[in-house]
Coordinates of C-alpha atoms and ligand atoms in Angstrom, one line a residue:
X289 CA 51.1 -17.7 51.1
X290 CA 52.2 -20.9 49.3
X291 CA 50.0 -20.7 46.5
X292 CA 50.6 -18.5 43.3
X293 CA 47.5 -15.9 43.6
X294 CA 45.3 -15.1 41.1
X295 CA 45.5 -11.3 39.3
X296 CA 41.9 -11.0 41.1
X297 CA 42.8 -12.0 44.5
X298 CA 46.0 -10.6 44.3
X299 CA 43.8 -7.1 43.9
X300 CA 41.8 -8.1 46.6
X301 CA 44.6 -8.3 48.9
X302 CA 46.3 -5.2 47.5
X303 CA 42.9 -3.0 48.1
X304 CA 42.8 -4.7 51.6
X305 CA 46.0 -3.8 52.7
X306 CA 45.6 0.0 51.8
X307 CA 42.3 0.3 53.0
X308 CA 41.4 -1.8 55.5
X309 CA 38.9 -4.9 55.4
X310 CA 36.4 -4.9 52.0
X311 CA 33.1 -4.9 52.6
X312 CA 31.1 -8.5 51.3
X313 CA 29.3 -6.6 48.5
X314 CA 32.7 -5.2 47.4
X315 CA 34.3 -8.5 47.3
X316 CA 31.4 -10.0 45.5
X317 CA 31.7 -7.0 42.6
X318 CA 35.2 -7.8 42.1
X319 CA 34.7 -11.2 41.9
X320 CA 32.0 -11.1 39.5
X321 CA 32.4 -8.6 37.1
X322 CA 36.2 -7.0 37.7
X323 CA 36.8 -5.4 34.5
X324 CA 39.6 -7.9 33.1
X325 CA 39.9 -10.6 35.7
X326 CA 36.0 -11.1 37.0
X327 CA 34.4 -14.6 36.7
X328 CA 31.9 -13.5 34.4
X329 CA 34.4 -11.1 32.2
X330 CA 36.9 -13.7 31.3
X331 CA 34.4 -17.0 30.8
X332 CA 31.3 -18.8 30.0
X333 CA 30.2 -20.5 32.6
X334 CA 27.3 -21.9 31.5
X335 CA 26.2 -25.6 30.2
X336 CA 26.8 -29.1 31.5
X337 CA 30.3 -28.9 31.4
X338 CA 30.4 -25.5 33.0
X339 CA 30.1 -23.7 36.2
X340 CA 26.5 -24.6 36.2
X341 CA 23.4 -24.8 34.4
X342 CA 20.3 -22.5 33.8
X343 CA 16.7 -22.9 32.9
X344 CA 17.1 -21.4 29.5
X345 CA 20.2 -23.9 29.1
X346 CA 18.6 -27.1 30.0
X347 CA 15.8 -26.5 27.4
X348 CA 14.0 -24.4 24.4
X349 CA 10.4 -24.8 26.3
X350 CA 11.8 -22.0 29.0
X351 CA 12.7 -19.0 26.4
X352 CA 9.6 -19.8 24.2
X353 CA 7.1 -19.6 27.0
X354 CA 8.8 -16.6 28.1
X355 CA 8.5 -15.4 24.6
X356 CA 5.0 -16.2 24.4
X357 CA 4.7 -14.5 28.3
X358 CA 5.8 -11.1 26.3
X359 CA 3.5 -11.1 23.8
X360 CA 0.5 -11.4 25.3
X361 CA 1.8 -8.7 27.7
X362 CA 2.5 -5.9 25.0
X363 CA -1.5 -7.0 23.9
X364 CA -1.8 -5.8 27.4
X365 CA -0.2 -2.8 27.2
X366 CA -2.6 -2.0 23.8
X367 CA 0.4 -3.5 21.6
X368 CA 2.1 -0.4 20.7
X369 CA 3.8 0.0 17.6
X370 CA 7.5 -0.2 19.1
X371 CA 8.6 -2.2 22.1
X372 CA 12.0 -3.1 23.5
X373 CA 12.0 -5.9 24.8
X374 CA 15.0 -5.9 27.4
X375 CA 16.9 -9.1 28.9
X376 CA 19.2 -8.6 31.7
X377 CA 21.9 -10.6 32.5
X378 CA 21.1 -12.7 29.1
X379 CA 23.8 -15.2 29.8
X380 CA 24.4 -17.4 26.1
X381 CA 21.7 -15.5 24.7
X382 CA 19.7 -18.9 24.5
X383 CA 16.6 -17.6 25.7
X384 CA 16.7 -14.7 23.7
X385 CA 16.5 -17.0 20.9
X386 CA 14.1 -19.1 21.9
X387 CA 11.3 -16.3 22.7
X388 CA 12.5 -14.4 19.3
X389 CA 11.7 -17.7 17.5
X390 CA 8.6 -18.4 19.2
X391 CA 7.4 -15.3 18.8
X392 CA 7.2 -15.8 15.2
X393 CA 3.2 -17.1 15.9
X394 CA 2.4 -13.3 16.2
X395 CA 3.9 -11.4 13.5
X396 CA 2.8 -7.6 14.9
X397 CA 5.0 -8.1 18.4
X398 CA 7.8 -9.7 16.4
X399 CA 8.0 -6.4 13.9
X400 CA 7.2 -3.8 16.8
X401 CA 10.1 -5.3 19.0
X402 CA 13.7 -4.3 19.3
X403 CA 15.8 -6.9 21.5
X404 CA 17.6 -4.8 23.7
X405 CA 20.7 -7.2 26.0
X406 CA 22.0 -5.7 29.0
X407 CA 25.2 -7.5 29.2
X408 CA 28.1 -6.3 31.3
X409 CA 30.5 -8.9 30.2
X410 CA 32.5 -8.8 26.7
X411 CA 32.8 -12.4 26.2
X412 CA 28.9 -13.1 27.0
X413 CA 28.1 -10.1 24.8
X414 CA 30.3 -12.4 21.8
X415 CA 28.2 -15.4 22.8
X416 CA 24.8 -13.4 22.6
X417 CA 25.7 -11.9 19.1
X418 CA 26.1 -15.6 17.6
X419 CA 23.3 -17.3 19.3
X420 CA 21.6 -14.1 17.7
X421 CA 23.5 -14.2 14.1
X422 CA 20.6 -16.5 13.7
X423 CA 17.5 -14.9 14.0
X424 CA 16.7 -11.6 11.8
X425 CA 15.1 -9.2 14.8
X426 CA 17.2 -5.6 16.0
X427 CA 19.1 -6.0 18.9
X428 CA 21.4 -3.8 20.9
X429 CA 24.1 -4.1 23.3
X430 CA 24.3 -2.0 26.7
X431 CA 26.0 -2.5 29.7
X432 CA 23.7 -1.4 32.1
X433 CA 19.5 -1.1 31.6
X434 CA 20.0 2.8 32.2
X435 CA 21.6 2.9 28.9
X436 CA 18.2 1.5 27.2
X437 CA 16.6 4.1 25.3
X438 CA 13.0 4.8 27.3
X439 CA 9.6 3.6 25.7
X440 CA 7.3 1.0 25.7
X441 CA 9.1 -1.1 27.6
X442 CA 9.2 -5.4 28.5
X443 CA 12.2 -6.5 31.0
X444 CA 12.9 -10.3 31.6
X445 CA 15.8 -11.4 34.0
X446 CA 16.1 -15.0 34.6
X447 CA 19.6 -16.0 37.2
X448 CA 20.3 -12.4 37.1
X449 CA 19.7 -10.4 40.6
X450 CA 21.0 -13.5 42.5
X451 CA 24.3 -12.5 40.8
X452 CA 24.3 -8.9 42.1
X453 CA 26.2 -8.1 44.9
X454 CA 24.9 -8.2 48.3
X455 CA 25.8 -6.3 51.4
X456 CA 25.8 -8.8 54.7
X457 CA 25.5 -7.3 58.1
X458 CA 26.0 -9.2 61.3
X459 CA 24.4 -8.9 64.4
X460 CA 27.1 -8.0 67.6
X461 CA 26.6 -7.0 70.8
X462 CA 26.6 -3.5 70.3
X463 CA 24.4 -3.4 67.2
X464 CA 24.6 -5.0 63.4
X465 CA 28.0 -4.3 61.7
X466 CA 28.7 -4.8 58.4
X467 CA 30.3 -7.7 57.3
X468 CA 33.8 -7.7 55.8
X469 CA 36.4 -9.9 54.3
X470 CA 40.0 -9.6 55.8
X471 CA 43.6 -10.5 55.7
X472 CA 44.2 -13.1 58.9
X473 CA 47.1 -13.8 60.8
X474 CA 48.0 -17.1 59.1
X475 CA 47.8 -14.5 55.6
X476 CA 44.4 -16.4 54.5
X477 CA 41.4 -14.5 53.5
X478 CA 38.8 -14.4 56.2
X479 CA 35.3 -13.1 57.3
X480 CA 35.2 -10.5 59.9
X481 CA 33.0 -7.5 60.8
X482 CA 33.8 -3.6 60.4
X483 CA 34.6 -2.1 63.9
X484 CA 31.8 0.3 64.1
X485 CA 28.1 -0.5 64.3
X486 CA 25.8 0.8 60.9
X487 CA 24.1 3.8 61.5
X488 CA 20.8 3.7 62.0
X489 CA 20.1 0.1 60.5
X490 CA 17.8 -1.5 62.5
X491 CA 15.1 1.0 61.5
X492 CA 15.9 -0.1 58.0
X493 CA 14.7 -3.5 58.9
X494 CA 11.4 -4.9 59.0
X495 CA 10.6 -5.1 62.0
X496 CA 10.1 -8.4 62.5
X497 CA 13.8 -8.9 62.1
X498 CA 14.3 -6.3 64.8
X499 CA 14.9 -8.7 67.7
X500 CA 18.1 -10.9 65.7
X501 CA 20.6 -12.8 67.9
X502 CA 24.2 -12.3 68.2
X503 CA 25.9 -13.4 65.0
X504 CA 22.7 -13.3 62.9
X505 CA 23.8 -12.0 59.5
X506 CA 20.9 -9.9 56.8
X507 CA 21.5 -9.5 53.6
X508 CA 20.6 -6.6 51.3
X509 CA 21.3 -5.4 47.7
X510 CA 22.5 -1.7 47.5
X511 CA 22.8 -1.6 43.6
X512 CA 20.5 0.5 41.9
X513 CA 18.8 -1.8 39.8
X514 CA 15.8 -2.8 41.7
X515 CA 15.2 0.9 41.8
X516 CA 15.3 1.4 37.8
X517 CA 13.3 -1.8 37.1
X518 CA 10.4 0.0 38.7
X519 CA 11.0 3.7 37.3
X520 CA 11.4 1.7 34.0
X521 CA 8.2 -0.1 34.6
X522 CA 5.8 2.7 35.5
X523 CA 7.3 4.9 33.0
X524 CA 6.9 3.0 30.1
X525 CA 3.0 1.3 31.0
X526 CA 4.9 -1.8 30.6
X527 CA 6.0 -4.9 32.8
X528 CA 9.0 -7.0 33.9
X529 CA 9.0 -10.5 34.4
X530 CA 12.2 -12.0 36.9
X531 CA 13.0 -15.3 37.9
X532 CA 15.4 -16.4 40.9
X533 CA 16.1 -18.1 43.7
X534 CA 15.5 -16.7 47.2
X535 CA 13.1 -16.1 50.0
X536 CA 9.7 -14.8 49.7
X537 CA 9.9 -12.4 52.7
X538 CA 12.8 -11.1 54.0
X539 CA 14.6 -13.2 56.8
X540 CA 17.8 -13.2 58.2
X541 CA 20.8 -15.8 56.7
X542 CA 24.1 -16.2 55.0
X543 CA 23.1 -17.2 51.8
X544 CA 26.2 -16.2 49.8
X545 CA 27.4 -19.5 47.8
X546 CA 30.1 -20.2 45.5
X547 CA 29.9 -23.1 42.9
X548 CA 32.8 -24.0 40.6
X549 CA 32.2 -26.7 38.3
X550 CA 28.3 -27.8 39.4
X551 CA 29.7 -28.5 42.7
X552 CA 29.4 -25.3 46.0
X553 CA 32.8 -23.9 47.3
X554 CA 34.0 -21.8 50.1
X555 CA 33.0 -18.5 48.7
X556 CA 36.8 -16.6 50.2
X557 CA 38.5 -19.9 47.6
X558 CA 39.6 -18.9 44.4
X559 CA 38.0 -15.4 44.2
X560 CA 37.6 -14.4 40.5
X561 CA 37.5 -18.1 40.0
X562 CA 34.1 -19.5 41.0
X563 CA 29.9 -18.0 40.4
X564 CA 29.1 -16.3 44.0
X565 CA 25.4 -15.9 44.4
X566 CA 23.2 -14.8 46.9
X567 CA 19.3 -15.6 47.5
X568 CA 16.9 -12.9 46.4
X569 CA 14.8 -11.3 49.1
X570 CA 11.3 -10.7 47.0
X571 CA 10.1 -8.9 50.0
X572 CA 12.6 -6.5 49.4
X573 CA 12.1 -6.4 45.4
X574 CA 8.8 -6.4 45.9
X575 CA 8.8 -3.4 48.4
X576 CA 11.3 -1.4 45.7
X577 CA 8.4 -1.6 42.6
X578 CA 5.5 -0.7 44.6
X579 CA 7.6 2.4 45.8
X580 CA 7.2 3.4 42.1
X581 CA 3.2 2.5 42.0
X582 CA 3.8 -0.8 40.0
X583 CA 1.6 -3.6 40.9
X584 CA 3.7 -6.5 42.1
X585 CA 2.3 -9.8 40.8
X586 CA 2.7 -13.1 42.8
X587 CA 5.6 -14.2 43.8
X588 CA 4.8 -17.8 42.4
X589 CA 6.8 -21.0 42.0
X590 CA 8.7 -21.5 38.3
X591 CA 6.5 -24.7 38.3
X592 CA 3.2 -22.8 38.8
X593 CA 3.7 -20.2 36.2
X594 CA 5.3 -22.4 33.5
X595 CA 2.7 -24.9 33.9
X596 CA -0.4 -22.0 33.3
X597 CA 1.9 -21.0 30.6
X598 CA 1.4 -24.4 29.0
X599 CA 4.5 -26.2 29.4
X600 CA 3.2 -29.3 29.5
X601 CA 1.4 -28.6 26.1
X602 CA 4.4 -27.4 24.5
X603 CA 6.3 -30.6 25.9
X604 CA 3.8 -33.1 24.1
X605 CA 3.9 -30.7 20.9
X606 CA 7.9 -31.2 21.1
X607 CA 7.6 -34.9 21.4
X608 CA 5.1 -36.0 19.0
X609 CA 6.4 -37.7 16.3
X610 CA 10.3 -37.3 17.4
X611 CA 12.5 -40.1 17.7
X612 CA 13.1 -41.7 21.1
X613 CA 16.1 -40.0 21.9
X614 CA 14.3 -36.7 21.6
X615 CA 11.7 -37.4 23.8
X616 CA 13.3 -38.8 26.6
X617 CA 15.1 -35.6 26.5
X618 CA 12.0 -33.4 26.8
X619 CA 10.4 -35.4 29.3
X620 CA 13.5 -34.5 31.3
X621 CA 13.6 -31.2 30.6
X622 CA 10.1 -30.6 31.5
X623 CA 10.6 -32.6 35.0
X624 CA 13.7 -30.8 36.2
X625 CA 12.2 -27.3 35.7
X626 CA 8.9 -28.0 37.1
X627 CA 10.4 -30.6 39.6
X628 CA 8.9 -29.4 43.0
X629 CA 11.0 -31.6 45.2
X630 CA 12.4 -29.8 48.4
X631 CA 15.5 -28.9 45.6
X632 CA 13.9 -29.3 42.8
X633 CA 14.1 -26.0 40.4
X634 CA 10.4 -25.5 40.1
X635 CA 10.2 -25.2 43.7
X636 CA 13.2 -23.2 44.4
X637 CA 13.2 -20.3 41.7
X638 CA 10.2 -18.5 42.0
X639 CA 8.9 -15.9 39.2
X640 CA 7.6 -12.2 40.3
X641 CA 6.5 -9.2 38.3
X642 CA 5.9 -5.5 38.3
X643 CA 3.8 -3.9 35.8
X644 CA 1.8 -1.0 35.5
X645 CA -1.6 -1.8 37.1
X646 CA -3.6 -0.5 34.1
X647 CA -2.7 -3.9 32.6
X648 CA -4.7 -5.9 35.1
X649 CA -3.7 -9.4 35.4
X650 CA -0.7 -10.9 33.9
X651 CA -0.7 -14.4 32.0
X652 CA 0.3 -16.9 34.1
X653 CA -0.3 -15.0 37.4
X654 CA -4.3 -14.8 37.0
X655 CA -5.2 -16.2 40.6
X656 CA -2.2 -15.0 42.7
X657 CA -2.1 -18.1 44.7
X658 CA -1.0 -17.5 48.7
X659 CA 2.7 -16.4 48.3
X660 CA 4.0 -19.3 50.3
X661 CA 2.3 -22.1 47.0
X662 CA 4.4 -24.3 46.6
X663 CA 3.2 -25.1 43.0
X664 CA -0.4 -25.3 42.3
X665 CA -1.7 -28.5 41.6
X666 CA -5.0 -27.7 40.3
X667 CA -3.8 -27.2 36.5
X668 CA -4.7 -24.1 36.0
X669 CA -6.4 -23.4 32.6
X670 CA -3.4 -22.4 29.9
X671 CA -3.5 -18.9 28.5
X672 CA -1.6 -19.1 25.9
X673 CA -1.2 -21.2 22.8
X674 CA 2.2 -23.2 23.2
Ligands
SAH997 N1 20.1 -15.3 32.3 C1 21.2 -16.3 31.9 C2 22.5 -16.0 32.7 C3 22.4 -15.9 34.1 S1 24.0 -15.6 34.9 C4 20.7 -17.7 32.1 O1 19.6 -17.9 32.7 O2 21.3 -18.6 31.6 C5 24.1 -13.8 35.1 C6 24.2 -13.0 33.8 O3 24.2 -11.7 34.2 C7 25.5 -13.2 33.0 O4 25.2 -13.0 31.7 C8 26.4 -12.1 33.6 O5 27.5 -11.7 32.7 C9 25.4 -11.0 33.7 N2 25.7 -9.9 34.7 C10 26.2 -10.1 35.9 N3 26.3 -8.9 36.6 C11 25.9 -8.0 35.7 C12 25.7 -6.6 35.8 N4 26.0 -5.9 36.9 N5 25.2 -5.9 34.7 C13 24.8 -6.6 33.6 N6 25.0 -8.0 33.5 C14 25.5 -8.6 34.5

């Protein structure tokens, strides 16, 4: 190797040569959240001149809708007298901020709630407690959502699952193996398969998905936390609300991606060095909180949900009355999140949740529109004052 390698990849390639070829979902951990050298551990990715940029980063509108969204839940839930309100993967701790502020307009959530960020990285944790500093609301750091005391309970995850690690598995002639990163010949890092077939696998699959061709790779997240969202959920009467990128049902595909500076990498480049992602399968999310007895409510596009959260309202309340700069600024903002263009964000991230069915239906997901909407255009009437 020519190149000096990074403490992360020198790891990689230290763990590989004593114990054989790493597993994709290994590779992606180490990548991501490595305990000194991981990409989220030792940065901020985040913003214009980052990585890339986020929902809650390109405006206020997001967080306070979201805000609003938790509100009106936890009147659901018969507004108990304490909530947490729990954010995964909270990122700058912009959107936080921006549903702790709007939240103002209902003075009994705002005193019942305790802000609860499950953040696994120290210098996102630093960001979160000054974008915080300014707003007077109890809030607690943990480092994983088991760690959050139980009660009533209110999760929110935006960009969050698509950073967990997935497993890949690819189909061979002798059955799906999993797939694994190795050292080559030439000494580059490479994709490869393990030499025995998975157990058992295909009966995990659905069965549509039975019949793959050769080289057709599935996808899967093995981490525990779909699992606790639901147990969290039903034990608490309460509801989580996640937004992400993926498929609605479960398909095969290699969607692992690497972006470094708003641009997409090969994934094996600069490990430790660039965001990996991978699509969310809401099938399989889905699947996960019904296990527990939650209802699952929609999937539905980001456009259709902030819209019949009244987006459009809280736009034209932004811009009233603010200089020209301001509102060319909102008018952007509100485009590029409910932009349903084949790329456009409110087409690609969709919003699902899980909440106990005793709460009935959940603002913004009223008429569960066929899961395949691509954004209803009807307008649906706004439940919530913006
Ligand atoms: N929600 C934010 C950030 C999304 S990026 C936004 O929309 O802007 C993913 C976030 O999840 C980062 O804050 C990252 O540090 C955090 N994260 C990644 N893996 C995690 C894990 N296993 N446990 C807790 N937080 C994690």
């Amino acid at each position: 190797m020519t190149h000096d390698l990074s403490p992360i990849e020198a790891e990689i390639r230290r763990r590989i040569t004593a114990a054989g070829p790493m597993p994709v979902a290994q590779f992606m951990s180490l990548c991501l959240t490595h305990p000194q050298h991981g990409y989220y551990i030792t940065r901020d990715p985040f913003g214009a001149r980052g990585d890339f940029i986020t929902a809650p980063e390109i405006s206020q509108m997001f967080g306070e809708l979201l805000g609003l969204w938790c509100a009106a839940t936890w009147q659901l839930m018969g507004s108990p007298e304490n909530i947490r309100l729990v954010e995964l993967g909270p990122g700058r701790g912009t959107m936080m901020l921006d549903a702790l502020r709007a939240v103002q307009i209902v003075p009994q959530f705002r005193k019942a709630l305790v802000a609860h960020m499950v953040e696994i990285s120290p210098t996102l944790e630093q960001r979160q407690r000054q974008a915080l500093s300014a707003i007077d609301v109890p809030t607690e750091w943990h480092q994983s959502l088991d760690q959050v005391p139980d009660g009533p309970t209110i999760i929110l995850a935006n960009e969050f699952i698509d950073a967990l690690p997935v497993h890949q598995a690819v189909m061979c002639v002798d059955g799906w193996h999993e797939r694994v990163i190795r050292i080559a010949e030439d000494g580059s890092l490479q994709f490869s398969h393990a030499r025995d077939p998975i157990a058992l696998f295909e009966q995990m699959l659905p069965p549509r998905l039975r019949d793959a061709a050769i080289g057709d790779i599935f996808e899967w997240r093995g981490d525990r936390i779909a699992l606790e969202i639901g147990r969290r959920v039903m034990r608490s009467h309460g509801a989580a609300l996640l937004i992400d990128y993926g498929h609605l049902e479960s398909a095969v595909g290699d969607t692992l991606q690497a972006v470094g500076r708003q641009a997409y990498a090969d994934p094996l480049q600069a490990p430790g060095a660039l965001d990996l992602t991978a699509h969310v399968d809401f099938q399989a999310l889905a699947q996960t909180a019904q296990s527990f007895g939650a209802r699952v409510h929609g999937p539905i596009t980001q456009a259709t949900l902030l819209r019949r959260l009244g987006i459009e309202t809280r736009a034209d309340a932004l811009t009233k009355g603010a200089p020209l700069s301001k509102n060319s600024e909102v008018k952007n903002a509100l485009a590029r999140l409910t932009s349903e263009d084949a790329t456009g964000m409110g087409r690609m991230f969709k919003a699902i949740a899980f909440a106990d069915p005793a709460l009935g239906e959940l603002p913004g997901f009223e008429t569960e529109p066929a899961a395949n909407d691509t954004g209803d255009r009807h307008a649906p009437s706004q439940t919530k004052p913006a």
